[in-house]
Short mmCIF file of C-alpha atoms in Angstrom, two decimals:
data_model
loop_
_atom_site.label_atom_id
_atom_site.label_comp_id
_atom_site.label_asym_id
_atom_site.label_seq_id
_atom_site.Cartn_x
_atom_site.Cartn_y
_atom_site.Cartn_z
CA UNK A 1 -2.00 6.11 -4.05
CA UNK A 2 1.62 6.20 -2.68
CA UNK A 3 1.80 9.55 -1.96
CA UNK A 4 -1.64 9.39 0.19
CA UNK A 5 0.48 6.29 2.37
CA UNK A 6 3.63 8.66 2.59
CA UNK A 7 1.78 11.79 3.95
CA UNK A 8 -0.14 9.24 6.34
CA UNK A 9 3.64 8.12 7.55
CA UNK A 10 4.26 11.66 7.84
CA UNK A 11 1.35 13.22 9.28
CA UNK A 12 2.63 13.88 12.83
CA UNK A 13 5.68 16.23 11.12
CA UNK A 14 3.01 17.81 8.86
CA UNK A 15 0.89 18.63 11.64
CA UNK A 16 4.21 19.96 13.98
CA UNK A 17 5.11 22.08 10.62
CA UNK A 18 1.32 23.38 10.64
CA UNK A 19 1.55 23.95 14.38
CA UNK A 20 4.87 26.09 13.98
CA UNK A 21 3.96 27.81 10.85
CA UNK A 22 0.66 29.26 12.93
CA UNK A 23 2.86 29.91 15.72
CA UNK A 24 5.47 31.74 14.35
CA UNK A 25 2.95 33.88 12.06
CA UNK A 26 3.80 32.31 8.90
CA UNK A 27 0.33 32.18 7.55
CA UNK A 28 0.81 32.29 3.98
CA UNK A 29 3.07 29.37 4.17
CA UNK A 30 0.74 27.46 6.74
CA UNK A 31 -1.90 28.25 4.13
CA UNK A 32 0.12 26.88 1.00
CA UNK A 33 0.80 23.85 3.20
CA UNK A 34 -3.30 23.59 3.73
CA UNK A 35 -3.61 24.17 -0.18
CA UNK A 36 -1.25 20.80 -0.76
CA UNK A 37 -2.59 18.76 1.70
CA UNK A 38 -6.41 18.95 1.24
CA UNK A 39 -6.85 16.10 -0.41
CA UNK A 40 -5.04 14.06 1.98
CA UNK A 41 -6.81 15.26 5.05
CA UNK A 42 -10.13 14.86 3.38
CA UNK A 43 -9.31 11.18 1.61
CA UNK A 44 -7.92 10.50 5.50
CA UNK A 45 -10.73 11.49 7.94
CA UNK A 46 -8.86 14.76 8.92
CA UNK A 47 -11.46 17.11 7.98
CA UNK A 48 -11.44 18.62 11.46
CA UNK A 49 -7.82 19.25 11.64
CA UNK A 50 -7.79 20.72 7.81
CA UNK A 51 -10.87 22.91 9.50
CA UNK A 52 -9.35 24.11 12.37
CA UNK A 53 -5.78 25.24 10.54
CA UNK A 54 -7.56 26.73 7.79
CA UNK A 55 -10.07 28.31 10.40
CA UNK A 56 -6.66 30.01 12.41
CA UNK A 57 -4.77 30.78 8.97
CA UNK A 58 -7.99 32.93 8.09
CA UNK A 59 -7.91 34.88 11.65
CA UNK A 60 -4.60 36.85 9.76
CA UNK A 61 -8.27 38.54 8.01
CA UNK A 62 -6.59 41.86 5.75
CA UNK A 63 -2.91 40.90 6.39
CA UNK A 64 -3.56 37.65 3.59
CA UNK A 65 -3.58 38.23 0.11
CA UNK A 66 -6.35 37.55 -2.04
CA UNK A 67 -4.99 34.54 -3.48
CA UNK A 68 -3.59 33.02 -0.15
CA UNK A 69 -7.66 34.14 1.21
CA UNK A 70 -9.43 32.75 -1.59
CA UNK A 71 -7.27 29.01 -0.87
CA UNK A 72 -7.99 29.17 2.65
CA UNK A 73 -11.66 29.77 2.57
CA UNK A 74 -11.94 26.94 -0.09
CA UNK A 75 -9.59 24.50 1.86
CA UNK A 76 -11.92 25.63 4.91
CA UNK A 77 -15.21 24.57 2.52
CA UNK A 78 -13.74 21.69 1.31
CA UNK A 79 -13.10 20.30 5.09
CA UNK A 80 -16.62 21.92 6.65
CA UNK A 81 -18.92 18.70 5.69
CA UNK A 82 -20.47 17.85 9.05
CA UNK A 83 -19.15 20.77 10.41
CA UNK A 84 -20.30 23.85 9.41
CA UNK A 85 -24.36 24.76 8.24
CA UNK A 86 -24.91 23.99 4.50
CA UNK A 87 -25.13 27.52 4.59
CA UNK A 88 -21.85 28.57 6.11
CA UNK A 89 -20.25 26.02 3.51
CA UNK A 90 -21.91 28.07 0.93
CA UNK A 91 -20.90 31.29 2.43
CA UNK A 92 -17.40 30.54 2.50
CA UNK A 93 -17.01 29.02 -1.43
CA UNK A 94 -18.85 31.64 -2.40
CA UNK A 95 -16.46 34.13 -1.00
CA UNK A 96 -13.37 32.17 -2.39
CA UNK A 97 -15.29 31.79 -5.72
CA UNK A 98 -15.25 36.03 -5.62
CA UNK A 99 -11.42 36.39 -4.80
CA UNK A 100 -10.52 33.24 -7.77
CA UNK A 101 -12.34 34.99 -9.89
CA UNK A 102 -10.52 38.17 -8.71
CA UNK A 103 -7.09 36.64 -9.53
CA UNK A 104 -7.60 34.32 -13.04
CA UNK A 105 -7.17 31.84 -10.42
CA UNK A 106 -8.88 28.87 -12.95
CA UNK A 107 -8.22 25.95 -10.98
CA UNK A 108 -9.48 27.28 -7.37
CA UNK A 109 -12.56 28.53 -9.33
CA UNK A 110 -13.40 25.23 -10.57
CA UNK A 111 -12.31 23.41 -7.02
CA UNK A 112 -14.72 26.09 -5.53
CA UNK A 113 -17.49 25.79 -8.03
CA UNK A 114 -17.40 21.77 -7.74
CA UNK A 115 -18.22 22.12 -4.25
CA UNK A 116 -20.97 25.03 -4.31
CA UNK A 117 -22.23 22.50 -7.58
CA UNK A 118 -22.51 19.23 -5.17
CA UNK A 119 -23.60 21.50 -2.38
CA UNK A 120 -26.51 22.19 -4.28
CA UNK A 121 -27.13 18.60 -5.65
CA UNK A 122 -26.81 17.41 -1.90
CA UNK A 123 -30.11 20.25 -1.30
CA UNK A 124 -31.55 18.46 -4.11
CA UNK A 125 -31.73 21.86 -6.34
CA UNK A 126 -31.21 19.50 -9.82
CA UNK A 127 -31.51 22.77 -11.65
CA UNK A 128 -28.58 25.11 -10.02
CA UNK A 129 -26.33 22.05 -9.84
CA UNK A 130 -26.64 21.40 -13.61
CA UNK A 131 -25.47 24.97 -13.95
CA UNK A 132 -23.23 24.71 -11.60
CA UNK A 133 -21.61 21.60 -12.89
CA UNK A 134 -21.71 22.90 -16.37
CA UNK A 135 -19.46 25.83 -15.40
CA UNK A 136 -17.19 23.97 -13.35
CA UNK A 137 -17.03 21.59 -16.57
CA UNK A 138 -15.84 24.71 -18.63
CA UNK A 139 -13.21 25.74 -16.22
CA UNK A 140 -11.71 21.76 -15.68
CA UNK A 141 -11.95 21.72 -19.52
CA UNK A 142 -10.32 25.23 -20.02
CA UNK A 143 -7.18 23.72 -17.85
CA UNK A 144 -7.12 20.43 -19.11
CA UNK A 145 -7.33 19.04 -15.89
CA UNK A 146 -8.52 14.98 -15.91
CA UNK A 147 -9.18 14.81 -12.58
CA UNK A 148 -11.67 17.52 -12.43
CA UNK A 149 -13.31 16.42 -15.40
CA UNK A 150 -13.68 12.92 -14.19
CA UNK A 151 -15.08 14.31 -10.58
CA UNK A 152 -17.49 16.46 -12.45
CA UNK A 153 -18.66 13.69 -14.54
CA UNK A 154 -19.27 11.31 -11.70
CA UNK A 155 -21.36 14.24 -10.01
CA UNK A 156 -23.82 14.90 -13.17
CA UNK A 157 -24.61 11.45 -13.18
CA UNK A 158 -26.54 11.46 -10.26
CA UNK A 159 -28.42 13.83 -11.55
CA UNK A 160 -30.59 12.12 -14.18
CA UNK A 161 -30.00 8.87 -11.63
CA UNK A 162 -32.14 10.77 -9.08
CA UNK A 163 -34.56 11.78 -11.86
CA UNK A 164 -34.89 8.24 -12.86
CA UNK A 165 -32.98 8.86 -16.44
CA UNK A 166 -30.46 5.59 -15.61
CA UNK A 167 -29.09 5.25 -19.31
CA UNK A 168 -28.02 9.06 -19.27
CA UNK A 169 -26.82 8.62 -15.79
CA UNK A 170 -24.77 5.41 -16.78
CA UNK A 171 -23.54 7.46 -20.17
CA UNK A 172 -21.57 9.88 -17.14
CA UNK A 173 -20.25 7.73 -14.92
CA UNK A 174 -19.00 5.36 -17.97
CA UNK A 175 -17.28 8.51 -19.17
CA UNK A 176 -15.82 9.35 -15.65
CA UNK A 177 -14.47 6.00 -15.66
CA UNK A 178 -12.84 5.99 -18.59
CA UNK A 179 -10.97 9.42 -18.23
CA UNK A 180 -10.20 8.12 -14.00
CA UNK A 181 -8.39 5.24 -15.47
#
């Protein structure tokens, strides 16, 4: 993707932007900025750096609204694999899942809800994934957003893959596929 190559050529700027914004107490911004750029620093290898800004945006504690809380602990989720317990993940989507559900925030719901789902697919829980997945499903649906639905997709197929259904599995990821493309 371009835009993943142009945020790589920018990185040093984005991280002297996320350095000021946290200096000069500008957390909601620093925190909007962590919201765009998750993706990137995840798809990158700069989990640890998402984790750490996202881990000093959150030390603002009552001063940040619930929306610009709810990102932040998801962002901070999102970038915790291999840092954080399973269990602090958990803790800390299943706080953001409280404050998106607070706000109608639809899209951070179903971000947060993908990552509780694969969190318990990863534990090998095939039953509170499905459900999980399912829900997420609903709320990608509800938005239209292709993206989600194609991540989902990909997820529930190792589901019946690890239960040894392979034509059901293949029936998901042909379906993510097509929708990716």
């Amino acid at each position: 993707m371009a835009w993943l190559a142009r945020l790589e050529r920018e990185h040093d700027n984005l991280r002297v932007a996320m350095r000021w914004l946290l200096e000069e107490g500008e957390t909601d911004t620093a925190v909007r900025l962590a919201w765009a750029l998750w993706l990137f620093w995840r798809v990158h290898g700069y989990q640890g750096e998402g984790y750490r800004y996202t881990g000093e945006t959150l030390e603002a504690g009552d001063a940040l609204s619930t929306v610009v809380r709810a990102k932040a602990l998801c962002v901070r989720g999102l970038m915790s694999y291999g840092i954080e317990s399973i269990e602090g993940t958990e803790r800390l989507w299943e706080q953001s899942a409280a404050l998106f559900r607070q706000t109608k925030d639809t899209f951070g719901l179903a971000l947060t809800m993908g990552g509780l789902s694969a969190m318990a697919l990863a534990q090998g829980d095939l039953d509170r994934s499905t459900a999980l997945f399912e829900e997420t499903m609903d709320l990608y649906r509800k938005i239209e957003n292709r993206w989600g639905v194609g991540s989902v997709l990909s997820h529930q197929g190792v589901i019946p893959l690890s239960r040894g259904e392979h034509e059901r599995a293949a029936r998901y990821f042909e379906e993510a596929l097509a929708i990716s493309r």
